[in-house]
Coordinates of N, CA and C in Angstrom, one line a residue:
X1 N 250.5 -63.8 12.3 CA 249.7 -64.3 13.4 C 250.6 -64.9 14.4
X2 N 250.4 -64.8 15.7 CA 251.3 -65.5 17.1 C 250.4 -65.9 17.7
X3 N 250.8 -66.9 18.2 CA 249.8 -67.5 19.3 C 250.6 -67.1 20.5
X4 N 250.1 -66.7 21.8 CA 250.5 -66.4 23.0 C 249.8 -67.3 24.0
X5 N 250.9 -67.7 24.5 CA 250.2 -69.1 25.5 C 249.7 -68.7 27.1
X6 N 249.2 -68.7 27.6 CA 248.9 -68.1 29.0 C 250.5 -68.9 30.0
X7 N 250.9 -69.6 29.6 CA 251.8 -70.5 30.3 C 253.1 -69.7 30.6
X8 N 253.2 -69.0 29.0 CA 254.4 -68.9 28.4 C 254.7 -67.1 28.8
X9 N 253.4 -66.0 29.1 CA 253.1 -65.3 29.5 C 254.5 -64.2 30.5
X10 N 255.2 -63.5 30.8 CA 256.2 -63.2 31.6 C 255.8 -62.4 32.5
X11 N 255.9 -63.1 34.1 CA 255.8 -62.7 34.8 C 256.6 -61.1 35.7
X12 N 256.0 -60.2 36.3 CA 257.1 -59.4 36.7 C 256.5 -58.7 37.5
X13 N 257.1 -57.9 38.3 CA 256.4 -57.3 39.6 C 256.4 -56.4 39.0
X14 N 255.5 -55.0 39.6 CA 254.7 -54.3 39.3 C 255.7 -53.1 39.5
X15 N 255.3 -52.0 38.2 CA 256.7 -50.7 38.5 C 256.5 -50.3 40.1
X16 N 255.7 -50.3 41.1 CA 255.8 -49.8 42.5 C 256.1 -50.7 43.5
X17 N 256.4 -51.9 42.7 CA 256.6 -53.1 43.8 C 255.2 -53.6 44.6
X18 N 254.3 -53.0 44.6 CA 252.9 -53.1 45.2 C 252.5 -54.9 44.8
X19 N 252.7 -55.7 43.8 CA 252.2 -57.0 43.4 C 253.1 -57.4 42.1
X20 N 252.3 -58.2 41.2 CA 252.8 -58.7 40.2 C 252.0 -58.7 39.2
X21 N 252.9 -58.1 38.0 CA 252.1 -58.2 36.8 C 252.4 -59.2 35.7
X22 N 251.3 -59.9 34.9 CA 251.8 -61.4 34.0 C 251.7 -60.4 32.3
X23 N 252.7 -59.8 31.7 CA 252.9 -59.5 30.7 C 252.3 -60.4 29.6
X24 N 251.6 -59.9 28.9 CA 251.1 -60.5 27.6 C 251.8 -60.5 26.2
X25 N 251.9 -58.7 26.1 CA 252.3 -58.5 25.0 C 253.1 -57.2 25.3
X26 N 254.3 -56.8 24.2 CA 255.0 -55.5 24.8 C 255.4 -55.2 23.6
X27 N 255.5 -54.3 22.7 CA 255.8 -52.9 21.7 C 256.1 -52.1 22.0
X28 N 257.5 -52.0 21.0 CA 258.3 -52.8 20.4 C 258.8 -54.2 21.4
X29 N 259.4 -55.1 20.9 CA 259.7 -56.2 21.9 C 261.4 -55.9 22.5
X30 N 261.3 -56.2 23.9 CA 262.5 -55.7 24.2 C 262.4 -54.1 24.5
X31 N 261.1 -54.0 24.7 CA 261.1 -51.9 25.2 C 260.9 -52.4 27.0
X32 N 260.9 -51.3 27.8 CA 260.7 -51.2 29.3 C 259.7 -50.8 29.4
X33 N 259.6 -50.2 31.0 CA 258.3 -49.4 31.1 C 258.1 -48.1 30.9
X34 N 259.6 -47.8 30.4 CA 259.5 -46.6 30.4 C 259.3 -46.4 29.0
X35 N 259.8 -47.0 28.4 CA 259.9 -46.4 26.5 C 258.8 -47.7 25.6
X36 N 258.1 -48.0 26.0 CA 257.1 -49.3 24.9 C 256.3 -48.5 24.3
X37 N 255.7 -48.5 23.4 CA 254.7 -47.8 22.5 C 253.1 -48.5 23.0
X38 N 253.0 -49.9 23.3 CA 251.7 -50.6 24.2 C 252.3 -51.6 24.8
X39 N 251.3 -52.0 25.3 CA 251.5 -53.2 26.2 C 250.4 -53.7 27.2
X40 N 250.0 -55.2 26.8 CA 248.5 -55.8 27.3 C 249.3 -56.3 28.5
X41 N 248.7 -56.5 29.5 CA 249.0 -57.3 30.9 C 247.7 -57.6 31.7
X42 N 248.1 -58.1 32.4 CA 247.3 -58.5 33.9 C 248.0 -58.5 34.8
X43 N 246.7 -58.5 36.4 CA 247.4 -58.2 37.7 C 246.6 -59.1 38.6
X44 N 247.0 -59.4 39.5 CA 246.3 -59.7 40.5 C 246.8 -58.6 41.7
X45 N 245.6 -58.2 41.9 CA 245.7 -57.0 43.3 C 244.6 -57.7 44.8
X46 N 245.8 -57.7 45.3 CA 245.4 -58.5 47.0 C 245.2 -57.8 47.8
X47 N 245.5 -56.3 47.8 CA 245.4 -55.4 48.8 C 245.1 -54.0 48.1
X48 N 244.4 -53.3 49.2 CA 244.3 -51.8 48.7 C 245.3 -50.9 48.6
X49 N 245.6 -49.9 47.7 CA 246.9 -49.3 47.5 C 246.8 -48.1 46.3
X50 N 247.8 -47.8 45.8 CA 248.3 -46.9 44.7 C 248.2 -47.8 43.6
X51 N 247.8 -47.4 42.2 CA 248.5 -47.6 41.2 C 250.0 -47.3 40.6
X52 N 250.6 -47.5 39.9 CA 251.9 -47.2 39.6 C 251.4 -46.3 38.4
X53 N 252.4 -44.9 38.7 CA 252.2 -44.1 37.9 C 252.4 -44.3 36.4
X54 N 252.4 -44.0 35.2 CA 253.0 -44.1 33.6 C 252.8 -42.8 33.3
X55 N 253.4 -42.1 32.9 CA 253.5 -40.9 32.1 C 253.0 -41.0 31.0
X56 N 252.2 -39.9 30.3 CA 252.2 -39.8 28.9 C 251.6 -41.4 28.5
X57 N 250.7 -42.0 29.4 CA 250.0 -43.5 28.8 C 248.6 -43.4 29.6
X58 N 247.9 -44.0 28.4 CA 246.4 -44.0 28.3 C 245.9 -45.7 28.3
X59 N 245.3 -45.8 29.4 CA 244.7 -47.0 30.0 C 243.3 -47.7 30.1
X60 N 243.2 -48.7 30.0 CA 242.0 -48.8 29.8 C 242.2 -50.5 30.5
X61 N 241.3 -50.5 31.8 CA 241.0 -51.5 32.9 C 239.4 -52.6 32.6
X62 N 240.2 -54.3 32.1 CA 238.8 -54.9 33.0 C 239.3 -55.7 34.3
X63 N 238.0 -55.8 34.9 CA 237.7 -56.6 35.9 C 237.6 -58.4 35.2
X64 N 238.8 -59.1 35.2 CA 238.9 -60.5 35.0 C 238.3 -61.6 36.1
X65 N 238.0 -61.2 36.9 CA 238.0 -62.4 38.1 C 237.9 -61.8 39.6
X66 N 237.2 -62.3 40.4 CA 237.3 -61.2 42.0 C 235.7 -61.1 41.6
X67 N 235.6 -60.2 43.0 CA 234.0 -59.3 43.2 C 234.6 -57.6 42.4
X68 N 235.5 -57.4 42.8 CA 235.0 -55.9 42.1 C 236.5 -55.3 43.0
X69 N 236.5 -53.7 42.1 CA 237.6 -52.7 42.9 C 236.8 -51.4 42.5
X70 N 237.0 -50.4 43.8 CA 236.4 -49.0 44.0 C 237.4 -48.6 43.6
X71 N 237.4 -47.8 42.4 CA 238.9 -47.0 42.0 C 238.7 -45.4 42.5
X72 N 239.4 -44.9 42.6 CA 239.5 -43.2 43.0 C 240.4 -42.7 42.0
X73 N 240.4 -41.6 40.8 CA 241.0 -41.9 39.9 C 241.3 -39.8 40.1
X74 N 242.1 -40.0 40.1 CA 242.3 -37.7 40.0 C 242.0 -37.3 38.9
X75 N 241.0 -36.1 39.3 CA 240.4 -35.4 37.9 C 239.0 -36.7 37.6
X76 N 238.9 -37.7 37.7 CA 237.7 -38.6 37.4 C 236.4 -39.2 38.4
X77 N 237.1 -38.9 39.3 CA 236.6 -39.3 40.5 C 236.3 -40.5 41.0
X78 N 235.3 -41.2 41.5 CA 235.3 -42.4 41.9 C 234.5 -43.3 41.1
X79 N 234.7 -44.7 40.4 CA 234.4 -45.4 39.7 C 234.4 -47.0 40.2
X80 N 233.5 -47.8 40.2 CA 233.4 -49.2 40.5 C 233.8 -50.2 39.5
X81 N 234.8 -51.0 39.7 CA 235.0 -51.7 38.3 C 234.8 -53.2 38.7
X82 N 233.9 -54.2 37.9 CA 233.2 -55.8 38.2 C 233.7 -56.3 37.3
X83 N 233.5 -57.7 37.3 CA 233.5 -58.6 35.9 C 232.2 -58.4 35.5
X84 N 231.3 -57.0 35.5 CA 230.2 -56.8 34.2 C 230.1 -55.8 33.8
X85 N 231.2 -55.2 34.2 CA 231.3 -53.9 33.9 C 231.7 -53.6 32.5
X86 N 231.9 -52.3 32.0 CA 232.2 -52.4 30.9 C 233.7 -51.9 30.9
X87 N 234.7 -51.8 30.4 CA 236.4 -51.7 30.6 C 235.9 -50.2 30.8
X88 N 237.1 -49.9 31.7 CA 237.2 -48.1 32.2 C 238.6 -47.6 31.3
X89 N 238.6 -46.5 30.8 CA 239.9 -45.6 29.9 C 239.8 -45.0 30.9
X90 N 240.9 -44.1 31.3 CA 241.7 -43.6 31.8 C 243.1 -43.1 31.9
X91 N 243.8 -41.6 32.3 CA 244.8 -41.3 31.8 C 245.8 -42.2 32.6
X92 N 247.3 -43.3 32.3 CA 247.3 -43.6 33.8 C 249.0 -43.3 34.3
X93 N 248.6 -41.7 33.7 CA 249.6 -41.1 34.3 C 248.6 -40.4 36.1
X94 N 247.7 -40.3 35.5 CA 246.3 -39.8 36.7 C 246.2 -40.4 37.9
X95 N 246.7 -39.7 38.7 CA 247.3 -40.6 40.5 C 246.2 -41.3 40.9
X96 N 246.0 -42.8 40.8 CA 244.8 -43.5 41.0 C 245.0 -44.4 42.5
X97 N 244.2 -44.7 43.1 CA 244.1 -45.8 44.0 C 243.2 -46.5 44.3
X98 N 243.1 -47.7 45.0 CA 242.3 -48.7 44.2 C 241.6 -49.9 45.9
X99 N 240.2 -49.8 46.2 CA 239.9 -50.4 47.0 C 239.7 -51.6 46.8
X100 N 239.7 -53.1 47.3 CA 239.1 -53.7 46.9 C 237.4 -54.0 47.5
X101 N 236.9 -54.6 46.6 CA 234.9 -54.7 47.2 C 234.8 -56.3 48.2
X102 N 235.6 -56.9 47.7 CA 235.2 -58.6 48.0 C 236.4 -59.3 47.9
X103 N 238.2 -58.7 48.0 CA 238.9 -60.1 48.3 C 240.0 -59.7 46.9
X104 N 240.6 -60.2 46.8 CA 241.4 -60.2 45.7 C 240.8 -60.1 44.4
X105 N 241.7 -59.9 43.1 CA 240.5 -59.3 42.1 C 242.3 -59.9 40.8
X106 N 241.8 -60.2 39.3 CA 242.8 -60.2 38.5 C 242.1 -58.9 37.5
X107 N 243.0 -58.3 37.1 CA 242.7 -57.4 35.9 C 243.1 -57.8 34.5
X108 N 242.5 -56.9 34.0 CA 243.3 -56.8 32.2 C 243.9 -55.1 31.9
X109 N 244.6 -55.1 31.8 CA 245.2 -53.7 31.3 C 245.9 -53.5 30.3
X110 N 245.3 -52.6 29.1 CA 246.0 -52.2 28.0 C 246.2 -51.3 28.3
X111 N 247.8 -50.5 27.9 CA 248.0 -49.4 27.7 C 248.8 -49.1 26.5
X112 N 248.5 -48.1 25.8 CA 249.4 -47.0 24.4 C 250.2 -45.7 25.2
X113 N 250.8 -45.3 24.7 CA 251.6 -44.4 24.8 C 251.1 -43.2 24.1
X114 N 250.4 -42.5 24.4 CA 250.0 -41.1 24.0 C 250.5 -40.4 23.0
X115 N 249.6 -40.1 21.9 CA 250.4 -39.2 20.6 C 251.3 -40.4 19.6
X116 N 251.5 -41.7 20.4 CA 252.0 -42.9 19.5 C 250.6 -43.5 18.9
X117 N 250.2 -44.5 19.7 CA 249.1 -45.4 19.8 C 247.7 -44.7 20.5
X118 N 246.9 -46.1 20.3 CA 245.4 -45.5 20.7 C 244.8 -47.1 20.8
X119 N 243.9 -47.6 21.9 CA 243.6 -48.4 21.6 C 241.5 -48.8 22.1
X120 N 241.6 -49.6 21.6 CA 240.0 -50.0 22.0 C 240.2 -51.0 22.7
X121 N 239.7 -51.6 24.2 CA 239.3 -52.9 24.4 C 237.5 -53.2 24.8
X122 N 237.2 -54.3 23.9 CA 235.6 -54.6 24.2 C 235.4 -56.7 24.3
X123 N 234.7 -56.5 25.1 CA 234.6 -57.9 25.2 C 232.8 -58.5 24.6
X124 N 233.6 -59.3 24.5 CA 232.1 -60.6 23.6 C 231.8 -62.1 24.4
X125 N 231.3 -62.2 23.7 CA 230.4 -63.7 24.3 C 229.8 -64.0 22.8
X126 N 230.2 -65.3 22.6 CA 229.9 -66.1 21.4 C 229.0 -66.8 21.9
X127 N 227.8 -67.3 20.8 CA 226.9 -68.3 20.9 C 226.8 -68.9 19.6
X128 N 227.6 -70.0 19.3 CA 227.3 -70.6 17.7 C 228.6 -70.4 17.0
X129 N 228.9 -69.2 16.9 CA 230.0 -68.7 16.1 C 229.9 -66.9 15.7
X130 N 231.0 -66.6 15.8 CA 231.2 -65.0 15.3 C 232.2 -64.4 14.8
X131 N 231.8 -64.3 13.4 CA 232.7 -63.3 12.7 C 233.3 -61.9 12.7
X132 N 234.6 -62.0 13.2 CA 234.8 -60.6 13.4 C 235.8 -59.6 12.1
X133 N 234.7 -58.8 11.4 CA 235.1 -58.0 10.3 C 236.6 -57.2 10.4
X134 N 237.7 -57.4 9.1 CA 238.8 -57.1 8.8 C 238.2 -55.4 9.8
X135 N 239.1 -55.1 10.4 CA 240.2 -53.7 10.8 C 241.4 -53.3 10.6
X136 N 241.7 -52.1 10.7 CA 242.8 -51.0 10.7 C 243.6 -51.8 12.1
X137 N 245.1 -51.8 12.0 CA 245.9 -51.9 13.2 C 246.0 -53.2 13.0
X138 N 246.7 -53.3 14.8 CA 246.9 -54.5 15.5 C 245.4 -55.1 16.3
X139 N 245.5 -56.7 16.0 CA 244.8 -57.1 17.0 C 244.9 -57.9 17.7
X140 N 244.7 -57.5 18.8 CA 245.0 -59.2 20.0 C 243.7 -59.8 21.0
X141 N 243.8 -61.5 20.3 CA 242.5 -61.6 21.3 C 242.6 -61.8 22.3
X142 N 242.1 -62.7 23.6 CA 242.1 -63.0 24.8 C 241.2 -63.3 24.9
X143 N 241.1 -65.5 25.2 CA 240.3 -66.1 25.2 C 239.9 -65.6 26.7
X144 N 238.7 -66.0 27.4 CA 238.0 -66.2 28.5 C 237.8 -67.8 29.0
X145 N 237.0 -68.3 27.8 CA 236.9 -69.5 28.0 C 237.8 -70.4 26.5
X146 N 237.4 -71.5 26.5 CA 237.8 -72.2 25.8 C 237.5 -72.1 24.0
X147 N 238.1 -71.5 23.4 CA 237.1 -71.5 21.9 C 238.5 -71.8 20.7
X148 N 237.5 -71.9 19.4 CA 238.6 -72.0 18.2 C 239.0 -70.5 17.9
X149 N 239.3 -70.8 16.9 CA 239.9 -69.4 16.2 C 239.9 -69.9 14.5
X150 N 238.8 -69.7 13.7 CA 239.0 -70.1 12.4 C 239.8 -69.2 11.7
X151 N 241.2 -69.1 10.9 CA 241.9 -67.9 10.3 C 242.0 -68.8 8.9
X152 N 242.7 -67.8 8.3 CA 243.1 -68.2 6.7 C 243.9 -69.4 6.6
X153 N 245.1 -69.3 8.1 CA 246.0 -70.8 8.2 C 245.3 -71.8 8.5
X154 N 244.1 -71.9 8.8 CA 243.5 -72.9 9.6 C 242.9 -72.3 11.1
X155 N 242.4 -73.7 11.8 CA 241.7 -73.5 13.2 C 242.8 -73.5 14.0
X156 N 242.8 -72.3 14.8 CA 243.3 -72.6 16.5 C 243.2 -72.4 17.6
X157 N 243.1 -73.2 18.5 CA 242.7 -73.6 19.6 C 243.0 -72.3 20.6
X158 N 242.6 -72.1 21.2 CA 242.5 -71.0 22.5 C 242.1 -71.6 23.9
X159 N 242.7 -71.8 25.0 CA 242.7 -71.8 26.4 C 242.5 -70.9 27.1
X160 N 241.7 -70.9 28.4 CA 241.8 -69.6 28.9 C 243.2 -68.8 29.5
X161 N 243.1 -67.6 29.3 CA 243.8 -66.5 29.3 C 244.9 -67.0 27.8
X162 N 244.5 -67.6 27.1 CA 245.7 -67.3 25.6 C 245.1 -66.2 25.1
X163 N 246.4 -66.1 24.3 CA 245.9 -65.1 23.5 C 246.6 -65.1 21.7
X164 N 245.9 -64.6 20.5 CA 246.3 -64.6 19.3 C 246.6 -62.9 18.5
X165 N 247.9 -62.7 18.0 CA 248.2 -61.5 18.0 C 247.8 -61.4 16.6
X166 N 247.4 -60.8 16.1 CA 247.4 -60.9 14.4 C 246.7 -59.4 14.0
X167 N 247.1 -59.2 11.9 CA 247.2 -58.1 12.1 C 245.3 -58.1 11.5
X168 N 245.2 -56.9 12.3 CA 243.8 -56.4 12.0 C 243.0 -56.7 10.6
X169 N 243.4 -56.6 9.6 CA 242.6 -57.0 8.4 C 242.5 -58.1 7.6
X170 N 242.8 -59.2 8.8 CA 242.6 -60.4 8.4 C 241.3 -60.9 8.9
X171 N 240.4 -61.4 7.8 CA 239.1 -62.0 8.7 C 239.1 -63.5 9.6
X172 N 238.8 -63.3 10.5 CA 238.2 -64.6 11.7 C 237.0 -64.6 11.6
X173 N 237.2 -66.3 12.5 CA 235.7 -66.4 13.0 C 236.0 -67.2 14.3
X174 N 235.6 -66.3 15.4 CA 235.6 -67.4 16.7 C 234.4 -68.2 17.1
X175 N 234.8 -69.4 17.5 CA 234.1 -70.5 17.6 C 234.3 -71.4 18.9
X176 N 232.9 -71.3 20.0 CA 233.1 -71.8 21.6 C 233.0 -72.9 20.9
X177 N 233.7 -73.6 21.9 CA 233.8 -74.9 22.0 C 232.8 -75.7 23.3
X178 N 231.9 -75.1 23.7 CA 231.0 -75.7 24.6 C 229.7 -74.7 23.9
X179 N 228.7 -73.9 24.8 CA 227.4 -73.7 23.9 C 227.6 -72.0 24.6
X180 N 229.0 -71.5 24.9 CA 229.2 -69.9 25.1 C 230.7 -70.1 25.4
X181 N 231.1 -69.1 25.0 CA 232.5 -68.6 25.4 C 232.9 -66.9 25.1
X182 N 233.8 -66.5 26.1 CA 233.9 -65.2 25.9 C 235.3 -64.8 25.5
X183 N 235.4 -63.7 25.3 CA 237.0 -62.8 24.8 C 236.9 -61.5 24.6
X184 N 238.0 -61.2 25.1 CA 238.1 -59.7 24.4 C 238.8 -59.5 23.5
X185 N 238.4 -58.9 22.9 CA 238.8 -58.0 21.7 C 240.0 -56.5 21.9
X186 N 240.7 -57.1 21.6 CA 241.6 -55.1 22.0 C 242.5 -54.9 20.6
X187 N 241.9 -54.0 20.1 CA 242.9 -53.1 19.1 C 243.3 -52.4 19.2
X188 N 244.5 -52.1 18.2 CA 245.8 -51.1 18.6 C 246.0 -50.7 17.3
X189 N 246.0 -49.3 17.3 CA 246.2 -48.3 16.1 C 247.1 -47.4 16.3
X190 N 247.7 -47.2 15.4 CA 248.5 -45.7 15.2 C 248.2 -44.5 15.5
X191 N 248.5 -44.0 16.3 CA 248.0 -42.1 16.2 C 248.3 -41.3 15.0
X192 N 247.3 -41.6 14.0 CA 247.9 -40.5 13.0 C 246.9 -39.2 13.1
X193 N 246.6 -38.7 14.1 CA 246.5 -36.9 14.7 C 248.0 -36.5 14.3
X194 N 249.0 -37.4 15.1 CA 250.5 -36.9 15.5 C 251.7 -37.1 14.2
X195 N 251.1 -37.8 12.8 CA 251.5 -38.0 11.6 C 251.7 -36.8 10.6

């Protein structure tokens, strides 16, 4: 289990130079953009533009914060993405570009590397407490708001945008610390099609 602090997070501009991306997590550690197996991040996007291409990587976008972005995605066509929307997958080698609806906007972006990894991202809202059942893989959370984290070592604390890396078949229980809090959920699994 790792705790990842929003503080501690590594900043870096974006492969097209377009903005800046706050790196969360990267596999293996010490990979680029060109050779990582996944890798969770965020953006803040201030202007309308291109995405930066990835070859051979499979994506999948939320809306963190902002009013919204009109994406145009090739081969998918045009898609609206909010903070209620549900996360968009997408190939993101797939020449995309990205309007904005209302002003600047931050994202969440997981990506795997095709025929390596595969990932799910879904987000929750706790009321009371919620247990989330052992899985297969990697899992990483990402607080929203403020909540615990009950594990086997004990309770820990979550701020918004932290995050807790741990492996999938350990049981939790997240726990708001006011009377709601949110997170998402993103797991990361093996491609064994390609095994």
């Amino acid at each position: 289990m790792r705790l990842l602090r929003n503080a501690d997070h590594r900043r870096m501009p974006w492969k097209n130079g377009g903005g800046e991306t706050v790196e969360v997590f990267l596999h293996p550690q010490g990979a680029g953009l060109s050779d990582f197996g996944w890798r969770v991040s965020m953006a803040t996007v201030a202007s309308d533009g291109p995405f930066s291409v990835f070859p051979g990587i499979d994506r999948t976008l939320a809306v963190l914060s902002g009013d919204g972005m009109a994406l145009s995605i090739e081969g998918f066509g045009d898609r609206l993405l909010t903070p209620a929307s549900q996360p968009l997958s997408f190939p993101a080698d797939a020449p995309t570009t990205a309007r904005l609806t209302g002003g600047p906007i931050t994202d969440l972006n997981v990506m795997t590397r095709r025929g390596h990894f595969s990932h799910t991202l879904s987000r929750h809202a706790v009321n009371g407490s919620l247990r989330l059942p052992a899985a297969s893989g990697t899992r990483l959370l990402m607080a929203l708001d403020t909540l615990g984290v009950a594990a086997p070592d004990g309770l820990i604390g979550l701020q918004p945008l932290d995050a807790l890396l741990l492996d999938g078949d350990m049981q939790i229980e997240m726990i708001p610390v006011s009377d709601e809090a949110a997170f998402y959920d993103i797991r990361i699994l093996p491609d064994v099609s390609c095994a």
